[in-house]
Protein backbone atom coordinates (compact mmCIF):
# COMPACT_ATOMS: atom_id res chain seq x y z
CA MET A 1 92.56 132.70 69.08
CA SER A 2 89.40 130.64 69.10
CA GLN A 3 89.02 127.14 70.41
CA SER A 4 88.40 125.72 66.95
CA THR A 5 91.48 127.19 65.29
CA LEU A 6 93.01 123.79 64.76
CA THR A 7 89.84 122.18 63.44
CA PRO A 8 90.53 121.23 59.82
CA PRO A 9 88.24 122.65 57.12
CA GLY A 10 85.13 120.59 56.58
CA ARG A 11 85.07 119.15 60.08
CA PRO A 12 82.52 120.61 62.50
CA ALA A 13 83.84 122.28 65.61
CA PRO A 14 83.40 120.29 68.80
CA SER A 15 80.15 120.76 70.64
CA PRO A 16 80.25 122.46 73.99
CA PRO A 17 79.20 120.51 77.05
CA GLY A 18 75.51 120.42 77.59
CA ALA A 19 72.56 119.29 75.59
CA GLY A 20 74.42 119.42 72.28
CA SER A 21 77.50 117.56 73.45
CA PRO A 22 78.15 114.10 72.00
CA LEU A 23 79.34 113.01 75.45
CA GLY A 24 77.00 111.95 78.21
CA ASN A 25 75.94 113.87 81.29
CA GLY A 26 75.43 110.92 83.63
CA LEU A 27 77.51 112.22 86.55
CA LYS A 28 75.35 113.44 89.42
CA GLN A 29 76.23 116.05 92.00
CA ARG A 30 76.89 113.32 94.58
CA HIS A 31 79.43 111.77 92.18
CA LEU A 32 81.25 115.07 91.71
CA SER A 33 81.21 115.87 95.42
CA MET A 34 82.75 112.53 96.34
CA ILE A 35 85.24 112.64 93.44
CA ALA A 36 86.32 116.06 94.68
CA LEU A 37 86.70 114.72 98.23
CA GLY A 38 88.40 111.46 97.28
CA GLY A 39 90.59 113.08 94.63
CA VAL A 40 92.87 114.53 97.30
CA ILE A 41 93.37 111.14 98.98
CA GLY A 42 95.76 109.08 96.89
CA ALA A 43 98.37 106.40 97.34
CA GLY A 44 101.01 109.14 97.16
CA LEU A 45 99.63 110.56 100.39
CA PHE A 46 99.58 107.23 102.23
CA VAL A 47 103.00 106.02 101.05
CA GLY A 48 104.97 108.81 99.37
CA SER A 49 104.63 111.22 102.29
CA GLY A 50 107.02 109.02 104.30
CA ALA A 51 110.01 110.17 102.23
CA GLY A 52 108.96 113.78 102.73
CA ILE A 53 108.76 113.34 106.51
CA ALA A 54 112.16 111.61 106.59
CA ALA A 55 113.70 114.58 104.76
CA ALA A 56 111.85 117.53 106.30
CA GLY A 57 111.05 116.23 109.78
CA PRO A 58 108.24 118.09 111.58
CA SER A 59 108.57 120.94 109.06
CA ILE A 60 106.75 118.67 106.58
CA VAL A 61 103.65 120.42 107.92
CA LEU A 62 104.96 123.71 106.54
CA ALA A 63 105.90 122.02 103.26
CA TYR A 64 102.38 120.68 102.74
CA ALA A 65 100.84 123.98 103.82
CA ALA A 66 103.00 126.01 101.41
CA SER A 67 102.40 123.77 98.40
CA GLY A 68 98.75 123.48 99.46
CA LEU A 69 98.35 127.25 99.15
CA LEU A 70 99.76 127.04 95.63
CA VAL A 71 97.34 124.25 94.74
CA MET A 72 94.40 126.21 96.17
CA CYS A 73 95.26 129.11 93.88
CA VAL A 74 95.63 126.83 90.83
CA MET A 75 92.31 125.11 91.52
CA ARG A 76 90.59 128.47 92.04
CA MET A 77 91.90 129.70 88.69
CA LEU A 78 90.92 126.46 86.99
CA GLY A 79 87.50 126.61 88.62
CA GLU A 80 86.94 130.16 87.38
CA MET A 81 87.68 129.19 83.78
CA SER A 82 85.88 125.83 83.90
CA ALA A 83 82.71 127.29 85.40
CA ALA A 84 82.67 129.91 82.63
CA ASN A 85 83.45 127.35 79.91
CA PRO A 86 82.93 123.72 81.02
CA SER A 87 84.86 121.29 78.83
CA SER A 88 86.21 117.76 79.06
CA GLY A 89 89.51 119.28 77.90
CA SER A 90 89.65 121.54 80.97
CA PHE A 91 92.96 123.45 81.15
CA SER A 92 93.94 122.32 77.63
CA VAL A 93 90.92 124.11 76.19
CA HIS A 94 91.56 127.17 78.34
CA ALA A 95 95.20 127.29 77.22
CA GLU A 96 94.12 127.08 73.58
CA ARG A 97 91.61 129.89 73.95
CA ALA A 98 94.01 132.12 75.88
CA ILE A 99 97.44 131.44 74.38
CA GLY A 100 96.93 129.51 71.18
CA PRO A 101 96.33 125.99 69.83
CA TRP A 102 99.97 125.00 70.34
CA ALA A 103 99.57 125.63 74.09
CA GLY A 104 96.42 123.52 74.31
CA PHE A 105 98.15 120.77 72.35
CA THR A 106 101.21 120.83 74.62
CA ALA A 107 99.36 120.93 77.94
CA GLY A 108 96.80 118.34 76.85
CA TRP A 109 99.14 115.68 75.51
CA MET A 110 101.58 116.15 78.38
CA PHE A 111 98.77 115.54 80.86
CA TRP A 112 97.54 112.54 78.85
CA THR A 113 101.02 111.01 79.02
CA LEU A 114 101.19 111.67 82.77
CA LEU A 115 97.84 109.96 83.40
CA CYS A 116 98.67 106.92 81.24
CA VAL A 117 102.01 106.41 82.97
CA GLY A 118 100.15 106.86 86.25
CA VAL A 119 97.78 104.03 85.30
CA ALA A 120 100.80 101.74 84.87
CA ILE A 121 102.35 102.73 88.20
CA GLU A 122 99.07 102.19 90.03
CA ALA A 123 98.43 98.84 88.35
CA ILE A 124 101.89 97.63 89.35
CA GLY A 125 101.41 98.84 92.93
CA ALA A 126 98.01 97.16 93.24
CA ALA A 127 99.40 93.92 91.81
CA HIS A 128 102.22 94.00 94.38
CA ILE A 129 99.68 94.14 97.23
CA MET A 130 97.65 91.30 95.74
CA THR A 131 100.67 89.02 95.32
CA GLY A 132 101.47 89.65 98.97
CA TRP A 133 98.00 88.43 99.92
CA PHE A 134 98.03 85.57 97.41
CA PRO A 135 101.61 84.22 97.23
CA GLY A 136 102.40 82.27 94.10
CA THR A 137 100.07 84.27 91.85
CA PRO A 138 101.86 86.16 89.06
CA SER A 139 101.72 89.95 89.26
CA TRP A 140 100.96 90.23 85.53
CA MET A 141 97.68 88.39 86.14
CA TRP A 142 96.53 91.03 88.63
CA VAL A 143 97.63 93.83 86.31
CA LEU A 144 95.56 92.26 83.53
CA VAL A 145 92.53 91.85 85.82
CA PHE A 146 92.63 95.46 86.99
CA MET A 147 93.26 96.87 83.51
CA ALA A 148 90.36 94.85 82.08
CA LEU A 149 88.05 95.83 84.95
CA PHE A 150 88.59 99.57 84.68
CA CYS A 151 88.85 99.63 80.93
CA GLY A 152 85.44 97.93 80.89
CA SER A 153 83.94 100.35 83.40
CA ASN A 154 85.14 103.32 81.35
CA LEU A 155 83.83 101.84 78.09
CA ALA A 156 80.35 101.74 79.64
CA ALA A 157 78.22 104.79 80.39
CA VAL A 158 79.92 107.57 82.33
CA SER A 159 77.61 106.86 85.25
CA HIS A 160 79.50 103.58 85.79
CA PHE A 161 82.74 105.51 86.25
CA GLY A 162 80.89 107.83 88.61
CA GLU A 163 79.59 104.95 90.73
CA PHE A 164 83.00 103.30 90.97
CA GLU A 165 84.62 106.55 92.04
CA PHE A 166 81.78 107.40 94.42
CA TRP A 167 82.27 104.22 96.45
CA PHE A 168 86.06 104.21 96.19
CA SER A 169 86.13 107.81 97.39
CA ALA A 170 83.64 107.12 100.16
CA LEU A 171 85.91 104.35 101.49
CA LYS A 172 89.00 106.60 101.29
CA VAL A 173 87.23 109.50 102.97
CA GLY A 174 85.97 107.18 105.71
CA ALA A 175 89.48 105.78 106.27
CA ILE A 176 91.15 109.20 106.51
CA ALA A 177 88.36 110.52 108.75
CA LEU A 178 88.81 107.55 111.11
CA PHE A 179 92.60 108.04 111.10
CA LEU A 180 92.28 111.74 111.90
CA GLY A 181 89.69 111.07 114.60
CA LEU A 182 91.89 108.50 116.35
CA GLY A 183 94.96 110.70 115.90
CA VAL A 184 93.36 113.80 117.40
CA LEU A 185 92.08 111.77 120.38
CA ALA A 186 95.60 110.40 120.91
CA VAL A 187 97.19 113.85 120.68
CA LEU A 188 94.72 115.14 123.28
CA GLY A 189 95.33 112.13 125.52
CA LEU A 190 91.74 110.95 125.20
CA LEU A 191 92.43 107.62 123.49
CA PRO A 192 92.33 104.77 126.02
CA GLY A 193 95.70 103.10 126.55
CA THR A 194 97.66 105.85 124.78
CA ALA A 195 99.55 108.67 126.49
CA SER A 196 99.69 111.99 124.67
CA PRO A 197 103.24 112.92 123.58
CA GLY A 198 102.33 116.61 123.59
CA ALA A 199 104.90 118.56 121.57
CA ALA A 200 107.78 116.24 122.49
CA HIS A 201 108.29 115.02 118.92
CA LEU A 202 108.13 118.45 117.29
CA ALA A 203 111.38 119.89 118.62
CA PRO A 204 114.07 117.31 119.59
CA ASP A 205 116.37 115.34 117.27
CA GLY A 206 117.43 118.38 115.30
CA GLY A 207 114.46 120.60 116.05
CA PHE A 208 111.54 121.57 113.85
CA LEU A 209 113.88 121.85 110.82
CA PRO A 210 116.25 118.92 111.48
CA ASN A 211 117.79 118.97 107.99
CA GLY A 212 117.57 122.71 107.48
CA MET A 213 116.10 124.36 104.41
CA ASP A 214 117.37 121.56 102.16
CA GLY A 215 115.12 119.07 103.94
CA LEU A 216 112.19 121.46 103.81
CA LEU A 217 112.64 121.93 100.06
CA ILE A 218 112.64 118.15 99.52
CA GLY A 219 109.41 118.04 101.51
CA VAL A 220 107.89 120.73 99.29
CA LEU A 221 108.73 118.75 96.14
CA ALA A 222 107.26 115.57 97.65
CA SER A 223 104.06 117.38 98.61
CA VAL A 224 103.62 118.91 95.14
CA VAL A 225 103.63 115.41 93.62
CA ALA A 226 101.06 114.24 96.18
CA TYR A 227 98.63 117.01 95.18
CA GLY A 228 98.52 115.91 91.53
CA GLY A 229 95.11 114.63 90.38
CA LEU A 230 92.88 117.35 91.77
CA GLU A 231 92.30 118.58 88.21
CA THR A 232 90.18 115.52 87.32
CA VAL A 233 87.07 116.99 88.91
CA THR A 234 87.04 119.86 86.38
CA ILE A 235 87.24 117.30 83.56
CA ALA A 236 84.45 115.18 85.05
CA ALA A 237 82.20 118.20 85.66
CA ALA A 238 81.73 118.62 81.90
CA GLU A 239 79.74 115.35 81.88
CA SER A 240 77.55 116.19 84.86
CA ASP A 241 73.95 117.33 84.86
CA ASP A 242 75.00 120.81 86.04
CA PRO A 243 78.66 121.50 85.10
CA VAL A 244 78.79 125.07 86.37
CA LYS A 245 77.36 124.21 89.78
CA GLY A 246 79.54 121.11 90.04
CA VAL A 247 82.79 122.96 89.33
CA ALA A 248 81.89 125.86 91.61
CA ARG A 249 81.08 123.61 94.57
CA ALA A 250 84.17 121.41 94.13
CA VAL A 251 86.54 124.35 93.87
CA ARG A 252 85.05 126.22 96.82
CA THR A 253 85.66 123.25 99.10
CA THR A 254 89.29 122.78 98.02
CA MET A 255 90.67 124.88 100.87
CA TRP A 256 89.26 122.90 103.77
CA ARG A 257 89.90 119.56 102.03
CA ILE A 258 93.59 120.34 101.64
CA ALA A 259 93.83 121.80 105.15
CA VAL A 260 92.17 118.82 106.83
CA VAL A 261 93.35 115.86 104.76
CA TYR A 262 96.93 116.84 103.98
CA VAL A 263 98.11 119.41 106.50
CA GLY A 264 95.99 117.96 109.29
CA SER A 265 97.16 114.39 108.83
CA MET A 266 100.83 115.44 108.55
CA LEU A 267 100.48 117.36 111.83
CA VAL A 268 98.93 114.31 113.54
CA ILE A 269 101.70 112.00 112.27
CA VAL A 270 104.70 114.13 113.29
CA THR A 271 103.08 114.85 116.66
CA LEU A 272 102.53 111.18 117.47
CA LEU A 273 105.73 109.74 115.94
CA PRO A 274 109.40 110.77 115.98
CA TRP A 275 110.12 112.00 112.45
CA ASN A 276 113.24 109.78 112.24
CA ASP A 277 111.47 106.58 113.29
CA PRO A 278 112.53 103.97 110.67
CA ALA A 279 108.93 102.72 110.52
CA VAL A 280 107.85 105.99 108.86
CA THR A 281 109.52 104.94 105.61
CA ALA A 282 109.56 101.17 106.10
CA GLN A 283 105.83 100.78 106.88
CA GLY A 284 104.54 104.12 105.65
CA PRO A 285 103.63 106.99 108.00
CA TYR A 286 99.95 106.07 108.38
CA ALA A 287 100.56 102.39 109.16
CA ALA A 288 103.35 103.35 111.58
CA THR A 289 101.03 105.79 113.37
CA LEU A 290 98.29 103.19 113.70
CA ASP A 291 100.87 100.79 115.13
CA ARG A 292 101.86 103.47 117.64
CA LEU A 293 98.20 103.71 118.68
CA GLY A 294 98.01 99.97 119.19
CA ILE A 295 95.56 99.31 116.36
CA PRO A 296 95.66 95.55 115.59
CA ALA A 297 96.80 94.57 112.08
CA ALA A 298 97.57 98.20 111.24
CA GLY A 299 99.78 97.22 108.30
CA GLU A 300 97.10 95.10 106.66
CA ILE A 301 94.45 97.75 107.27
CA MET A 302 96.61 100.29 105.46
CA ASN A 303 97.27 97.81 102.64
CA VAL A 304 93.51 97.63 102.08
CA VAL A 305 93.23 101.43 102.09
CA ILE A 306 96.23 101.81 99.77
CA LEU A 307 94.79 99.20 97.38
CA ILE A 308 91.51 101.14 97.26
CA ALA A 309 93.45 104.37 96.63
CA LEU A 310 95.43 102.75 93.82
CA LEU A 311 92.35 101.30 92.12
CA SER A 312 90.53 104.60 92.48
CA ALA A 313 93.45 106.41 90.86
CA MET A 314 93.56 103.86 88.03
CA ASN A 315 89.87 104.37 87.34
CA ALA A 316 90.14 108.16 87.48
CA ASN A 317 93.29 108.29 85.33
CA ILE A 318 91.78 106.13 82.60
CA TYR A 319 88.72 108.37 82.62
CA GLY A 320 90.72 111.61 82.66
CA SER A 321 93.17 110.52 79.95
CA SER A 322 90.40 109.31 77.64
CA ARG A 323 88.45 112.57 77.98
CA MET A 324 91.56 114.65 77.46
CA ALA A 325 92.43 112.62 74.35
CA TYR A 326 88.87 112.98 73.04
CA SER A 327 88.90 116.74 73.60
CA LEU A 328 92.23 117.08 71.79
CA VAL A 329 91.32 115.00 68.75
CA SER A 330 87.89 116.62 68.46
CA ARG A 331 89.76 119.94 68.13
CA GLY A 332 91.97 118.56 65.38
CA GLN A 333 94.97 118.00 67.65
CA GLY A 334 95.34 114.24 67.34
CA PRO A 335 94.37 111.13 65.34
CA ARG A 336 90.92 111.71 63.89
CA ALA A 337 89.90 108.07 64.49
CA LEU A 338 89.88 108.63 68.27
CA ALA A 339 87.14 111.26 68.00
CA LYS A 340 84.37 108.70 67.40
CA VAL A 341 81.76 108.59 70.18
CA THR A 342 79.62 105.49 70.72
CA GLY A 343 76.83 105.45 73.26
CA ARG A 344 77.93 108.94 74.37
CA VAL A 345 81.31 107.50 75.41
CA PRO A 346 84.61 108.13 73.50
CA ARG A 347 85.38 104.42 73.46
CA ARG A 348 88.26 104.59 71.02
CA ALA A 349 89.93 107.20 73.22
CA VAL A 350 89.36 104.93 76.23
CA LEU A 351 90.95 101.98 74.42
CA ALA A 352 93.90 104.09 73.26
CA SER A 353 94.53 105.37 76.79
CA CYS A 354 94.25 101.88 78.29
CA GLY A 355 96.48 100.50 75.54
CA PHE A 356 99.22 103.04 76.21
CA GLY A 357 98.92 102.35 79.93
CA PHE A 358 99.22 98.59 79.41
CA VAL A 359 102.26 98.99 77.13
CA THR A 360 103.82 101.11 79.86
CA VAL A 361 103.23 98.27 82.34
CA LEU A 362 105.05 95.90 79.97
CA LEU A 363 107.94 98.36 79.68
CA SER A 364 108.23 98.33 83.46
CA TYR A 365 108.81 94.56 83.34
CA TRP A 366 111.01 94.44 80.23
CA TYR A 367 113.08 97.60 80.68
CA PRO A 368 112.69 98.78 84.30
CA ASP A 369 116.00 100.66 84.32
CA THR A 370 115.86 102.15 80.82
CA LEU A 371 112.61 102.84 78.97
CA PHE A 372 110.34 102.78 82.02
CA ALA A 373 112.74 104.96 84.01
CA TRP A 374 112.87 107.30 81.01
CA LEU A 375 109.05 107.55 81.00
CA LEU A 376 108.96 108.24 84.74
CA ASN A 377 111.50 111.02 84.35
CA MET A 378 109.54 112.47 81.43
CA VAL A 379 106.40 112.99 83.51
CA GLY A 380 108.22 114.11 86.67
CA GLY A 381 107.43 117.81 86.29
CA VAL A 382 104.37 117.67 84.02
CA ILE A 383 101.95 118.86 86.69
CA LEU A 384 104.00 122.03 87.18
CA ILE A 385 103.89 122.77 83.43
CA VAL A 386 100.12 122.30 83.51
CA TRP A 387 99.80 124.65 86.48
CA GLY A 388 101.91 127.23 84.66
CA PHE A 389 99.68 127.08 81.58
CA THR A 390 96.64 127.35 83.86
CA ALA A 391 97.90 130.53 85.53
CA VAL A 392 98.84 132.24 82.25
CA SER A 393 95.49 131.26 80.72
CA GLN A 394 93.59 132.71 83.66
CA LEU A 395 95.44 136.03 83.39
CA VAL A 396 94.31 136.33 79.78
CA LEU A 397 90.80 134.88 79.98
CA ARG A 398 89.73 136.77 83.10
CA ARG A 399 90.10 140.11 81.30
CA ARG A 400 88.30 138.72 78.27
CA LEU A 401 85.41 137.38 80.35
CA GLU A 402 85.06 140.67 82.22
CA ARG A 403 84.65 142.42 78.87
CA GLU A 404 82.55 139.90 76.96
CA ALA A 405 80.65 137.69 79.44
CA PRO A 406 80.89 138.93 83.03
CA GLY A 407 77.82 136.89 83.98
CA THR A 408 79.79 133.65 83.54
CA LEU A 409 82.22 134.54 86.33
CA VAL A 410 80.40 132.56 89.00
CA VAL A 411 83.77 131.58 90.52
CA ARG A 412 86.39 134.31 90.81
CA MET A 413 90.08 134.06 91.54
CA TRP A 414 90.98 135.81 94.77
CA CYS A 415 92.90 139.11 94.65
CA PHE A 416 93.18 139.05 90.86
CA PRO A 417 95.67 139.55 89.26
CA TYR A 418 98.13 139.71 92.16
CA LEU A 419 97.54 136.21 93.55
CA THR A 420 97.74 134.73 90.05
CA TRP A 421 101.19 136.25 89.65
CA VAL A 422 102.16 134.91 93.08
CA ALA A 423 101.03 131.43 91.97
CA LEU A 424 103.08 131.71 88.77
CA ALA A 425 106.09 132.71 90.85
CA GLY A 426 105.43 129.70 93.09
CA VAL A 427 105.42 127.34 90.10
CA ALA A 428 108.64 128.90 88.83
CA GLY A 429 110.15 128.55 92.32
CA VAL A 430 109.38 124.82 92.48
CA LEU A 431 110.91 124.36 89.01
CA VAL A 432 114.05 126.09 90.27
CA LEU A 433 114.09 123.71 93.25
CA MET A 434 113.90 120.79 90.82
CA ALA A 435 116.88 122.21 88.92
CA VAL A 436 118.92 122.33 92.13
CA GLY A 437 118.42 118.69 93.19
CA ASP A 438 120.41 115.97 91.43
CA ASP A 439 117.51 113.51 91.05
CA THR A 440 114.87 116.11 90.25
CA ARG A 441 117.17 117.88 87.78
CA VAL A 442 117.07 114.79 85.58
CA GLN A 443 113.27 114.82 85.71
CA LEU A 444 113.19 118.51 84.83
CA VAL A 445 115.43 117.96 81.78
CA PHE A 446 113.29 115.06 80.51
CA THR A 447 110.02 116.91 81.17
CA GLY A 448 111.40 120.00 79.46
CA GLY A 449 112.36 117.91 76.45
CA LEU A 450 108.84 116.47 76.23
CA ALA A 451 107.32 119.95 76.53
CA LEU A 452 109.55 121.39 73.80
CA ALA A 453 108.85 118.48 71.45
CA LEU A 454 105.09 118.81 71.91
CA ALA A 455 105.17 122.60 71.66
CA ALA A 456 107.09 122.39 68.36
CA THR A 457 104.61 119.81 67.02
CA GLY A 458 101.65 121.91 68.15
CA TRP A 459 103.12 125.03 66.56
CA ALA A 460 103.64 123.19 63.26
CA ILE A 461 100.03 121.94 63.28
CA GLN A 462 98.81 125.42 64.11
CA ARG A 463 100.77 126.96 61.21
CA ARG A 464 99.52 124.29 58.79
CA ALA A 465 95.91 124.81 59.87
CA ALA A 466 96.26 128.58 59.50
CA ALA A 467 97.69 128.15 56.00
CA ARG A 468 94.65 126.12 54.93
CA THR A 469 92.17 128.83 55.95
């Protein structure tokens, strides 16, 4: 089924990225390269990994490596499709072309909801850090400042978003590189004033798997959440001066970025610190490690880095949600009013995404244990649904591209179709793990409900559009 199946009669089909696209192409290769690098370094890595270490112990390294292999496969599949057909709708467009408009509708609006809720979570987290630095200031004031700042940057030309993300990502990359450098020196016993622990922390206190397979599985679930957000680079590439080259380069570097940033830093942490050290969860694993190395003001240094990561994620999520919303409505899968583009920026889609994010912030204050908790549960497994749609789409579109446009396959999925099926099995396996855990089972039920509701709505729109033609 074609991409424009849901486009109502009389409305022109959306333009493809490039010279004829109503969107801009102000992102340079340096922007995309740094977005791709910084996209894997989020607040979830700096803070959320502590819970994974506490559950899995040293085996957290295996957890991040296993889920990292799954993410590499997903990004390779997404890169193959996005290089052949660059679009600001990314996997939503691919799902529509491969499976049908209902699939694009479901995947797209689920991801939009995830990003908007993410904006709220990041705004609240950033405000918490600021109120710690400036006691007596209300947290809502900081939320308002950050929302206004990044809403404004996204309403301007796309190059402004690119510049913000370039410098945010450069700071994050510099921070993680410095951390890894100090950590490796300490592990080797080359850091002055620090004795190398060797492998002493990798085996005692329960061994490499202190909490057995149950702990490892919790670590896998925690690591999957931390990897979310890598997809933004395929959305941003559609507004670059060379989308195909940008996607290809970003995807081809995914492997070493995941290996170094995630797996490498987890290995450094569990080598230098006992996995059951209370500071791992109380301070966060990175701050606790810096304390272990005798770095002055380690906690405040990490607060600065975490603030940068949160603001970077806010900026990227507003951008990604607005482009996803624009792509959906331009294909007839949402309110027509949001499709208007001014100054080559979908400003109404930006405002709608920021508005939903700000309402979500208010819900977190008014109804933290009801509506906000309900929203958090709803988006708990969204990224896995998106990955599932991506894998199925690639299975279909790869055969189609080989028949109709083999020259567009500048990025190819490894060992096709076998590794794609392995990735699908991996996604299904993680969903099964979510069904087993008490807390994650609730998230799976809520996410499944959201997916079914959107799929039913998308199917109804698809049938109505087909009846009109």
